[in-house]
mmCIF file of C-alpha atoms and ligand atoms in Angstrom:
data_model
loop_
_atom_site.group_PDB
_atom_site.id
_atom_site.type_symbol
_atom_site.label_atom_id
_atom_site.label_comp_id
_atom_site.label_asym_id
_atom_site.label_seq_id
_atom_site.Cartn_x
_atom_site.Cartn_y
_atom_site.Cartn_z
ATOM 1 C CA UNK A 1 7.512 16.380 -30.375
ATOM 2 C CA UNK A 2 6.948 19.789 -28.840
ATOM 3 C CA UNK A 3 3.833 21.555 -30.000
ATOM 4 C CA UNK A 4 4.127 24.459 -32.416
ATOM 5 C CA UNK A 5 3.805 27.954 -30.968
ATOM 6 C CA UNK A 6 1.241 30.230 -32.561
ATOM 7 C CA UNK A 7 1.307 33.932 -31.703
ATOM 8 C CA UNK A 8 -1.746 36.011 -32.472
ATOM 9 C CA UNK A 9 -1.073 39.756 -32.543
ATOM 10 C CA UNK A 10 -4.388 41.479 -31.935
ATOM 11 C CA UNK A 11 -6.983 39.961 -29.622
ATOM 12 C CA UNK A 12 -10.063 41.505 -31.183
ATOM 13 C CA UNK A 13 -12.839 39.802 -33.124
ATOM 14 C CA UNK A 14 -10.577 37.940 -35.559
ATOM 15 C CA UNK A 15 -7.832 37.346 -32.979
ATOM 16 C CA UNK A 16 -10.268 35.734 -30.538
ATOM 17 C CA UNK A 17 -11.768 33.543 -33.254
ATOM 18 C CA UNK A 18 -8.276 32.542 -34.381
ATOM 19 C CA UNK A 19 -7.421 31.578 -30.810
ATOM 20 C CA UNK A 20 -10.451 29.304 -30.615
ATOM 21 C CA UNK A 21 -9.906 27.725 -34.049
ATOM 22 C CA UNK A 22 -6.188 27.157 -33.385
ATOM 23 C CA UNK A 23 -7.140 25.160 -30.302
ATOM 24 C CA UNK A 24 -9.986 23.269 -31.966
ATOM 25 C CA UNK A 25 -7.650 22.241 -34.797
ATOM 26 C CA UNK A 26 -4.848 21.426 -32.316
ATOM 27 C CA UNK A 27 -2.314 23.422 -34.315
ATOM 28 C CA UNK A 28 -0.232 24.274 -31.253
ATOM 29 C CA UNK A 29 0.031 26.407 -28.126
ATOM 30 C CA UNK A 30 -1.319 29.915 -28.331
ATOM 31 C CA UNK A 31 -0.010 33.307 -27.250
ATOM 32 C CA UNK A 32 -2.596 36.041 -27.630
ATOM 33 C CA UNK A 33 -1.146 39.567 -27.658
ATOM 34 C CA UNK A 34 -2.894 42.933 -27.529
ATOM 35 C CA UNK A 35 -2.089 46.440 -26.364
ATOM 36 C CA UNK A 36 -5.317 46.523 -24.347
ATOM 37 C CA UNK A 37 -4.760 45.143 -20.870
ATOM 38 C CA UNK A 38 -6.975 42.294 -19.761
ATOM 39 C CA UNK A 39 -8.554 41.419 -23.105
ATOM 40 C CA UNK A 40 -5.946 38.904 -24.342
ATOM 41 C CA UNK A 41 -5.713 37.470 -20.812
ATOM 42 C CA UNK A 42 -9.503 37.204 -20.492
ATOM 43 C CA UNK A 43 -10.074 35.657 -23.922
ATOM 44 C CA UNK A 44 -7.211 33.201 -23.389
ATOM 45 C CA UNK A 45 -8.580 32.036 -20.063
ATOM 46 C CA UNK A 46 -12.120 31.776 -21.420
ATOM 47 C CA UNK A 47 -11.010 29.588 -24.352
ATOM 48 C CA UNK A 48 -8.694 27.497 -22.164
ATOM 49 C CA UNK A 49 -11.698 26.837 -19.917
ATOM 50 C CA UNK A 50 -13.644 25.639 -22.957
ATOM 51 C CA UNK A 51 -10.915 23.144 -23.918
ATOM 52 C CA UNK A 52 -11.980 20.361 -21.487
ATOM 53 C CA UNK A 53 -15.513 20.548 -22.882
ATOM 54 C CA UNK A 54 -14.448 20.749 -26.510
ATOM 55 C CA UNK A 55 -11.753 18.142 -25.976
ATOM 56 C CA UNK A 56 -8.522 19.671 -27.173
ATOM 57 C CA UNK A 57 -5.107 20.223 -25.611
ATOM 58 C CA UNK A 58 -3.367 23.566 -25.991
ATOM 59 C CA UNK A 59 -1.913 26.097 -23.596
ATOM 60 C CA UNK A 60 -3.132 29.674 -23.784
ATOM 61 C CA UNK A 61 -1.262 32.773 -22.643
ATOM 62 C CA UNK A 62 -2.715 36.269 -22.885
ATOM 63 C CA UNK A 63 -0.103 39.014 -22.894
ATOM 64 C CA UNK A 64 0.699 42.693 -23.411
ATOM 65 C CA UNK A 65 4.394 42.071 -23.885
ATOM 66 C CA UNK A 66 6.191 41.093 -27.084
ATOM 67 C CA UNK A 67 8.635 38.974 -25.116
ATOM 68 C CA UNK A 68 5.930 36.329 -24.840
ATOM 69 C CA UNK A 69 5.947 35.681 -28.602
ATOM 70 C CA UNK A 70 9.604 34.586 -28.497
ATOM 71 C CA UNK A 71 10.303 31.657 -30.785
ATOM 72 C CA UNK A 72 6.812 31.565 -32.324
ATOM 73 C CA UNK A 73 6.496 29.291 -35.380
ATOM 74 C CA UNK A 74 3.515 31.130 -36.838
ATOM 75 C CA UNK A 75 2.346 34.684 -36.203
ATOM 76 C CA UNK A 76 -1.026 35.937 -37.375
ATOM 77 C CA UNK A 77 -1.441 39.702 -37.264
ATOM 78 C CA UNK A 78 -4.846 41.340 -36.902
ATOM 79 C CA UNK A 79 -3.711 44.330 -34.836
ATOM 80 C CA UNK A 80 -5.189 47.655 -35.808
ATOM 81 C CA UNK A 81 -8.602 49.139 -36.285
ATOM 82 C CA UNK A 82 -11.317 47.576 -38.442
ATOM 83 C CA UNK A 83 -13.497 49.272 -41.022
ATOM 84 C CA UNK A 84 -16.639 51.061 -39.813
ATOM 85 C CA UNK A 85 -19.586 51.815 -42.136
ATOM 86 C CA UNK A 86 -18.697 54.593 -44.562
ATOM 87 C CA UNK A 87 -14.967 54.055 -44.069
ATOM 88 C CA UNK A 88 -12.921 52.752 -46.986
ATOM 89 C CA UNK A 89 -10.016 50.374 -46.499
ATOM 90 C CA UNK A 90 -7.630 53.209 -47.298
ATOM 91 C CA UNK A 91 -9.075 55.376 -44.498
ATOM 92 C CA UNK A 92 -7.527 52.829 -42.202
ATOM 93 C CA UNK A 93 -4.088 53.215 -43.701
ATOM 94 C CA UNK A 94 -2.699 55.929 -41.514
ATOM 95 C CA UNK A 95 -3.550 54.309 -38.173
ATOM 96 C CA UNK A 96 -2.741 50.756 -39.169
ATOM 97 C CA UNK A 97 0.595 51.648 -40.775
ATOM 98 C CA UNK A 98 1.869 52.820 -37.378
ATOM 99 C CA UNK A 99 0.573 49.599 -35.828
ATOM 100 C CA UNK A 100 2.446 47.524 -38.463
ATOM 101 C CA UNK A 101 5.665 49.362 -37.627
ATOM 102 C CA UNK A 102 5.298 48.430 -33.938
ATOM 103 C CA UNK A 103 4.323 44.850 -34.669
ATOM 104 C CA UNK A 104 7.174 44.498 -37.185
ATOM 105 C CA UNK A 105 9.670 45.613 -34.547
ATOM 106 C CA UNK A 106 8.288 43.085 -32.060
ATOM 107 C CA UNK A 107 8.531 40.242 -34.577
ATOM 108 C CA UNK A 108 12.043 41.263 -35.661
ATOM 109 C CA UNK A 109 13.227 41.193 -32.054
ATOM 110 C CA UNK A 110 11.499 38.060 -30.755
ATOM 111 C CA UNK A 111 10.407 35.772 -33.572
ATOM 112 C CA UNK A 112 12.476 36.325 -36.716
ATOM 113 C CA UNK A 113 12.053 32.695 -37.819
ATOM 114 C CA UNK A 114 8.258 32.745 -37.825
ATOM 115 C CA UNK A 115 5.901 32.394 -40.780
ATOM 116 C CA UNK A 116 3.842 35.576 -40.628
ATOM 117 C CA UNK A 117 0.307 35.972 -41.941
ATOM 118 C CA UNK A 118 -0.996 39.536 -42.020
ATOM 119 C CA UNK A 119 -4.737 40.176 -42.013
ATOM 120 C CA UNK A 120 -4.887 43.869 -41.091
ATOM 121 C CA UNK A 121 -6.417 46.187 -43.702
ATOM 122 C CA UNK A 122 -5.737 47.739 -46.145
ATOM 123 C CA UNK A 123 -4.252 44.308 -46.609
ATOM 124 C CA UNK A 124 -1.887 44.545 -49.581
ATOM 125 C CA UNK A 125 -0.267 47.726 -48.235
ATOM 126 C CA UNK A 126 -0.147 46.558 -44.607
ATOM 127 C CA UNK A 127 1.550 43.244 -45.429
ATOM 128 C CA UNK A 128 4.089 45.197 -47.489
ATOM 129 C CA UNK A 129 4.752 47.520 -44.527
ATOM 130 C CA UNK A 130 4.926 44.613 -42.078
ATOM 131 C CA UNK A 131 7.520 42.799 -44.185
ATOM 132 C CA UNK A 132 9.630 45.959 -44.413
ATOM 133 C CA UNK A 133 9.285 46.757 -40.709
ATOM 134 C CA UNK A 134 10.072 43.206 -39.601
ATOM 135 C CA UNK A 135 12.881 42.605 -42.085
ATOM 136 C CA UNK A 136 11.813 38.950 -42.391
ATOM 137 C CA UNK A 137 12.443 37.137 -45.692
ATOM 138 C CA UNK A 138 9.671 37.856 -48.181
ATOM 139 C CA UNK A 139 8.751 34.149 -48.503
ATOM 140 C CA UNK A 140 7.926 34.124 -44.771
ATOM 141 C CA UNK A 141 5.503 37.067 -44.802
ATOM 142 C CA UNK A 142 2.148 36.763 -46.581
ATOM 143 C CA UNK A 143 -1.213 38.460 -46.503
ATOM 144 C CA UNK A 144 -4.574 36.758 -46.113
ATOM 145 C CA UNK A 145 -7.360 37.956 -48.390
ATOM 146 C CA UNK A 146 -7.616 35.651 -51.388
ATOM 147 C CA UNK A 147 -8.715 32.611 -49.408
ATOM 148 C CA UNK A 148 -11.500 34.690 -47.875
ATOM 149 C CA UNK A 149 -12.553 36.329 -51.143
ATOM 150 C CA UNK A 150 -12.533 32.932 -52.877
ATOM 151 C CA UNK A 151 -14.493 31.388 -50.005
ATOM 152 C CA UNK A 152 -17.179 34.023 -50.427
ATOM 153 C CA UNK A 153 -17.246 33.393 -54.181
ATOM 154 C CA UNK A 154 -17.460 29.619 -53.536
ATOM 155 C CA UNK A 155 -20.258 30.011 -51.032
ATOM 156 C CA UNK A 156 -22.355 32.182 -53.372
ATOM 157 C CA UNK A 157 -21.811 29.729 -56.249
ATOM 158 C CA UNK A 158 -22.683 26.691 -54.112
ATOM 159 C CA UNK A 159 -25.861 28.473 -53.042
ATOM 160 C CA UNK A 160 -26.744 29.269 -56.661
ATOM 161 C CA UNK A 161 -26.112 25.714 -57.889
ATOM 162 C CA UNK A 162 -27.428 23.971 -54.764
ATOM 163 C CA UNK A 163 -24.321 21.801 -54.532
ATOM 164 C CA UNK A 164 -21.882 21.195 -51.706
ATOM 165 C CA UNK A 165 -19.452 24.005 -51.008
ATOM 166 C CA UNK A 166 -16.797 21.293 -51.056
ATOM 167 C CA UNK A 167 -17.233 20.758 -54.796
ATOM 168 C CA UNK A 168 -17.001 24.415 -55.717
ATOM 169 C CA UNK A 169 -13.605 25.890 -56.489
ATOM 170 C CA UNK A 170 -13.085 29.547 -57.180
ATOM 171 C CA UNK A 171 -10.194 31.847 -57.769
ATOM 172 C CA UNK A 172 -9.783 35.496 -56.925
ATOM 173 C CA UNK A 173 -6.724 37.454 -57.942
ATOM 174 C CA UNK A 174 -5.412 40.947 -57.266
ATOM 175 C CA UNK A 175 -5.643 43.333 -54.354
ATOM 176 C CA UNK A 176 -8.139 42.951 -51.523
ATOM 177 C CA UNK A 177 -10.331 45.818 -52.596
ATOM 178 C CA UNK A 178 -13.561 46.315 -54.473
ATOM 179 C CA UNK A 179 -11.561 45.931 -57.693
ATOM 180 C CA UNK A 180 -10.274 42.446 -56.857
ATOM 181 C CA UNK A 181 -10.394 40.061 -59.816
ATOM 182 C CA UNK A 182 -12.691 37.029 -59.405
ATOM 183 C CA UNK A 183 -11.549 34.653 -62.153
ATOM 184 C CA UNK A 184 -14.665 33.140 -63.667
ATOM 185 C CA UNK A 185 -12.709 30.930 -66.096
ATOM 186 C CA UNK A 186 -10.795 29.284 -63.286
ATOM 187 C CA UNK A 187 -13.843 28.738 -61.070
ATOM 188 C CA UNK A 188 -16.403 25.958 -61.263
ATOM 189 C CA UNK A 189 -17.982 22.834 -59.850
ATOM 190 C CA UNK A 190 -16.004 19.578 -59.608
ATOM 191 C CA UNK A 191 -13.731 20.608 -62.473
ATOM 192 C CA UNK A 192 -16.498 21.967 -64.743
ATOM 193 C CA UNK A 193 -15.607 25.610 -65.458
ATOM 194 C CA UNK A 194 -18.236 28.307 -64.831
ATOM 195 C CA UNK A 195 -18.545 29.318 -68.513
ATOM 196 C CA UNK A 196 -19.446 25.666 -69.313
ATOM 197 C CA UNK A 197 -22.028 25.658 -66.530
ATOM 198 C CA UNK A 198 -23.626 28.737 -68.111
ATOM 199 C CA UNK A 199 -23.753 26.906 -71.452
ATOM 200 C CA UNK A 200 -25.226 23.848 -69.743
ATOM 201 C CA UNK A 201 -28.035 26.057 -68.460
ATOM 202 C CA UNK A 202 -27.145 25.698 -64.764
ATOM 203 C CA UNK A 203 -27.151 29.457 -64.449
ATOM 204 C CA UNK A 204 -27.105 32.602 -66.563
ATOM 205 C CA UNK A 205 -24.283 34.995 -67.356
ATOM 206 C CA UNK A 206 -26.266 37.741 -65.590
ATOM 207 C CA UNK A 207 -26.385 35.670 -62.397
ATOM 208 C CA UNK A 208 -22.665 34.935 -62.593
ATOM 209 C CA UNK A 209 -22.001 38.654 -63.057
ATOM 210 C CA UNK A 210 -24.127 39.442 -59.998
ATOM 211 C CA UNK A 211 -22.219 36.850 -57.935
ATOM 212 C CA UNK A 212 -18.908 38.329 -59.055
ATOM 213 C CA UNK A 213 -20.111 41.750 -57.978
ATOM 214 C CA UNK A 214 -21.349 40.445 -54.624
ATOM 215 C CA UNK A 215 -17.955 38.777 -54.075
ATOM 216 C CA UNK A 216 -16.146 42.037 -54.786
ATOM 217 C CA UNK A 217 -18.297 43.848 -52.237
ATOM 218 C CA UNK A 218 -18.392 40.916 -49.792
ATOM 219 C CA UNK A 219 -16.482 42.740 -47.064
ATOM 220 C CA UNK A 220 -18.728 45.789 -47.261
ATOM 221 C CA UNK A 221 -21.889 43.649 -47.153
ATOM 222 C CA UNK A 222 -20.883 42.317 -43.730
ATOM 223 C CA UNK A 223 -19.737 45.734 -42.467
ATOM 224 C CA UNK A 224 -23.126 47.210 -43.368
ATOM 225 C CA UNK A 225 -24.923 44.442 -41.505
ATOM 226 C CA UNK A 226 -22.743 44.398 -38.384
ATOM 227 C CA UNK A 227 -22.422 48.198 -38.193
ATOM 228 C CA UNK A 228 -19.815 48.032 -35.430
ATOM 229 C CA UNK A 229 -17.018 46.140 -37.175
ATOM 230 C CA UNK A 230 -16.100 43.849 -40.023
ATOM 231 C CA UNK A 231 -16.261 40.131 -40.799
ATOM 232 C CA UNK A 232 -14.368 37.846 -38.454
ATOM 233 C CA UNK A 233 -15.436 34.189 -38.637
ATOM 234 C CA UNK A 234 -14.571 33.638 -42.307
ATOM 235 C CA UNK A 235 -11.374 35.745 -42.180
ATOM 236 C CA UNK A 236 -10.142 33.728 -39.188
ATOM 237 C CA UNK A 237 -10.994 30.395 -40.834
ATOM 238 C CA UNK A 238 -9.127 31.498 -43.970
ATOM 239 C CA UNK A 239 -5.928 32.391 -42.096
ATOM 240 C CA UNK A 240 -6.062 29.060 -40.248
ATOM 241 C CA UNK A 241 -6.104 27.254 -43.602
ATOM 242 C CA UNK A 242 -2.907 29.075 -44.606
ATOM 243 C CA UNK A 243 -1.213 28.422 -41.237
ATOM 244 C CA UNK A 244 -2.103 24.725 -41.466
ATOM 245 C CA UNK A 245 -0.548 24.440 -44.923
ATOM 246 C CA UNK A 246 2.712 25.856 -43.508
ATOM 247 C CA UNK A 247 2.788 23.873 -40.251
ATOM 248 C CA UNK A 248 1.882 20.548 -41.885
ATOM 249 C CA UNK A 249 3.874 21.229 -45.080
ATOM 250 C CA UNK A 250 0.722 20.540 -47.088
ATOM 251 C CA UNK A 251 1.789 22.606 -50.101
ATOM 252 C CA UNK A 252 -1.747 23.867 -50.656
ATOM 253 C CA UNK A 253 -2.163 26.077 -53.709
ATOM 254 C CA UNK A 254 -3.975 29.061 -52.245
ATOM 255 C CA UNK A 255 -4.528 32.655 -53.296
ATOM 256 C CA UNK A 256 -2.533 34.910 -50.973
ATOM 257 C CA UNK A 257 -0.947 38.339 -50.983
ATOM 258 C CA UNK A 258 2.651 37.473 -51.831
ATOM 259 C CA UNK A 259 5.747 39.551 -52.479
ATOM 260 C CA UNK A 260 6.374 39.831 -56.210
ATOM 261 C CA UNK A 261 9.848 40.168 -57.663
ATOM 262 C CA UNK A 262 9.163 40.133 -61.379
ATOM 263 C CA UNK A 263 6.178 37.751 -61.377
ATOM 264 C CA UNK A 264 3.206 39.148 -63.307
ATOM 265 C CA UNK A 265 5.613 41.882 -64.463
ATOM 266 C CA UNK A 266 5.607 43.507 -61.009
ATOM 267 C CA UNK A 267 8.191 44.015 -58.298
ATOM 268 C CA UNK A 268 8.470 45.212 -54.714
ATOM 269 C CA UNK A 269 4.741 44.823 -54.369
ATOM 270 C CA UNK A 270 2.420 42.490 -52.461
ATOM 271 C CA UNK A 271 -0.523 41.281 -54.506
ATOM 272 C CA UNK A 272 -3.067 38.475 -54.338
ATOM 273 C CA UNK A 273 -1.734 35.655 -56.529
ATOM 274 C CA UNK A 274 -1.850 31.849 -56.420
ATOM 275 C CA UNK A 275 0.950 30.501 -54.221
ATOM 276 C CA UNK A 276 2.067 27.153 -52.850
ATOM 277 C CA UNK A 277 2.475 27.280 -49.066
ATOM 278 C CA UNK A 278 4.704 24.642 -47.489
ATOM 279 C CA UNK A 279 7.370 24.259 -44.828
ATOM 280 C CA UNK A 280 9.452 27.057 -46.368
ATOM 281 C CA UNK A 281 6.576 29.506 -46.441
ATOM 282 C CA UNK A 282 5.758 30.681 -49.948
ATOM 283 C CA UNK A 283 7.383 27.878 -51.946
ATOM 284 C CA UNK A 284 6.217 29.032 -55.359
ATOM 285 C CA UNK A 285 4.297 31.865 -56.965
ATOM 286 C CA UNK A 286 2.137 30.469 -59.733
ATOM 287 C CA UNK A 287 1.822 32.637 -62.831
ATOM 288 C CA UNK A 288 -1.400 31.856 -64.657
ATOM 289 C CA UNK A 289 -2.223 33.053 -68.150
ATOM 290 C CA UNK A 290 -4.708 35.922 -68.229
ATOM 291 C CA UNK A 291 -6.841 37.024 -71.160
ATOM 292 C CA UNK A 292 -7.011 40.694 -72.140
ATOM 293 C CA UNK A 293 -10.066 41.395 -69.999
ATOM 294 C CA UNK A 294 -8.636 39.705 -66.901
ATOM 295 C CA UNK A 295 -5.313 41.497 -67.408
ATOM 296 C CA UNK A 296 -7.139 44.845 -67.646
ATOM 297 C CA UNK A 297 -8.967 44.122 -64.367
ATOM 298 C CA UNK A 298 -5.704 43.092 -62.725
ATOM 299 C CA UNK A 299 -3.989 46.277 -63.945
ATOM 300 C CA UNK A 300 -6.726 48.339 -62.305
ATOM 301 C CA UNK A 301 -6.366 46.440 -59.054
ATOM 302 C CA UNK A 302 -2.574 46.809 -59.159
ATOM 303 C CA UNK A 303 -2.949 50.560 -59.639
ATOM 304 C CA UNK A 304 -4.953 50.875 -56.406
ATOM 305 C CA UNK A 305 -2.490 48.729 -54.442
ATOM 306 C CA UNK A 306 0.406 50.830 -55.765
ATOM 307 C CA UNK A 307 -1.397 53.991 -54.660
ATOM 308 C CA UNK A 308 -1.751 52.649 -51.114
ATOM 309 C CA UNK A 309 1.909 51.605 -50.969
ATOM 310 C CA UNK A 310 2.936 55.058 -52.239
ATOM 311 C CA UNK A 311 0.856 56.579 -49.411
ATOM 312 C CA UNK A 312 2.707 54.357 -46.915
ATOM 313 C CA UNK A 313 6.061 55.460 -48.343
ATOM 314 C CA UNK A 314 5.010 59.091 -47.978
ATOM 315 C CA UNK A 315 3.993 58.633 -44.330
ATOM 316 C CA UNK A 316 6.975 56.425 -43.437
ATOM 317 C CA UNK A 317 9.819 57.152 -45.875
ATOM 318 C CA UNK A 318 12.110 54.825 -43.915
ATOM 319 C CA UNK A 319 10.212 51.693 -44.931
HETATM 320 O O1 TXD B 401 -9.468 39.750 -45.638
HETATM 321 C C1 TXD B 401 -8.955 40.437 -44.813
HETATM 322 N N1 TXD B 401 -7.643 40.608 -44.825
HETATM 323 C C2 TXD B 401 -9.753 41.080 -43.758
HETATM 324 C C3 TXD B 401 -9.136 42.115 -42.977
HETATM 325 C C4 TXD B 401 -11.088 40.710 -43.498
HETATM 326 C C5 TXD B 401 -11.756 41.251 -42.435
HETATM 327 C C6 TXD B 401 -11.166 42.236 -41.540
HETATM 328 N N2 TXD B 401 -9.882 42.662 -41.915
HETATM 329 C C7 TXD B 401 -9.091 43.532 -41.050
HETATM 330 O O2 TXD B 401 -8.571 42.769 -39.947
HETATM 331 C C8 TXD B 401 -9.810 44.650 -40.380
HETATM 332 O O3 TXD B 401 -10.028 45.719 -41.253
HETATM 333 C C9 TXD B 401 -8.833 44.988 -39.264
HETATM 334 O O4 TXD B 401 -7.797 45.822 -39.780
HETATM 335 C C10 TXD B 401 -8.243 43.652 -38.879
HETATM 336 C C11 TXD B 401 -8.719 43.108 -37.552
HETATM 337 O O5 TXD B 401 -10.121 42.995 -37.542
HETATM 338 P P1 TXD B 401 -10.921 42.692 -36.177
HETATM 339 O O6 TXD B 401 -12.351 42.601 -36.533
HETATM 340 O O7 TXD B 401 -10.275 41.594 -35.432
HETATM 341 O O8 TXD B 401 -10.665 44.067 -35.405
HETATM 342 P P2 TXD B 401 -10.766 44.358 -33.825
HETATM 343 O O9 TXD B 401 -11.796 43.496 -33.201
HETATM 344 O O10 TXD B 401 -10.863 45.833 -33.668
HETATM 345 O O11 TXD B 401 -9.349 43.876 -33.283
HETATM 346 C C12 TXD B 401 -8.181 44.572 -33.510
HETATM 347 C C13 TXD B 401 -7.369 44.459 -32.261
HETATM 348 C C14 TXD B 401 -7.986 45.174 -31.049
HETATM 349 O O12 TXD B 401 -8.136 44.253 -29.983
HETATM 350 C C15 TXD B 401 -6.987 46.266 -30.719
HETATM 351 O O13 TXD B 401 -6.870 46.516 -29.316
HETATM 352 C C16 TXD B 401 -5.723 45.677 -31.269
HETATM 353 O O14 TXD B 401 -6.090 45.060 -32.486
HETATM 354 N N3 TXD B 401 -4.660 46.639 -31.501
HETATM 355 C C17 TXD B 401 -3.368 46.332 -31.355
HETATM 356 N N4 TXD B 401 -2.771 45.173 -31.017
HETATM 357 C C18 TXD B 401 -1.427 45.180 -30.948
HETATM 358 N N5 TXD B 401 -0.682 46.270 -31.198
HETATM 359 C C19 TXD B 401 -1.244 47.439 -31.552
HETATM 360 N N6 TXD B 401 -0.500 48.517 -31.798
HETATM 361 C C20 TXD B 401 -2.653 47.499 -31.633
HETATM 362 N N7 TXD B 401 -3.528 48.489 -31.930
HETATM 363 C C21 TXD B 401 -4.757 47.946 -31.851
#
């Protein structure tokens, strides 16, 4: 069977890491696109030259032309500018909205059957704009944030409990902002919920609260350390997990920014919710019961996502 074709739009820090991971996982052949000349070509060649050593088969093509993405099965979008220290995710909105319009046009023309994963920030607004600009069905366009936010939560919990990261599950809901909603009740170790672990004396409520706070600010923590950009290894790994679930029809239940049409009482909005990703893209949006406190946190997060989308509509009324 022919290999799948994976197009990566944006050949920056995340795009380059995605290109390497796609090869290492043998998900398919890679087209790396960027507006900057030479960078996608250089990174592609560099990774292709690593393939004999690392032992994987994949073809790599670096390009500055959308034609090269024709017929792609999966497209992962990181095009745009990343957050610099002192910049909020919404500061990025203006620049990245224009980028999403261009990318959406390219996808509409050359790869309308692809499953599209958007990573560009501010995530929930950019994935909304990308879906509108591309005109692809809403089940084929998702945003990556929840897998990353949950991975951070899982890592911090595993570190606190001194157990394998593999046994820690965690759930984060809502927009990809500082008011995301880490769901303590639905997180735990090997099926034991976090509140029970507090009762069992494994940790304290204060420590759990601190971990929740660190998770919420996880993106900023890395930005402040790197100073010249934002996180890229964990974001790339997270998008690869989503792409794998689609390509292999694994039906993983993952948190992702999905298009809501009535779920959680919301419509025409992308928001981080649990979804099942399979061969048809978003196969199901899972509606979990929230208590009053969780609902209040979600409402706050929804309000900030709505604000960003309203800003997009003001800048680009055609969307
Ligand atoms: O959880 C999440 N969703 C995120 C999101 C976690 C971390 C970072 N997140 C966001 O991903 C971040 O705020 C950025 O908006 C994107 C990409 O981050 P990355 O670190 O990869 O940024 P780079 O290294 O600046 O790469 C962006 C590339 C760069 O090579 C530009 O030349 C290119 O995008 N670019 C474009 N490509 C195609 N088309 C257009 N118009 C374009 N403009 C810039």
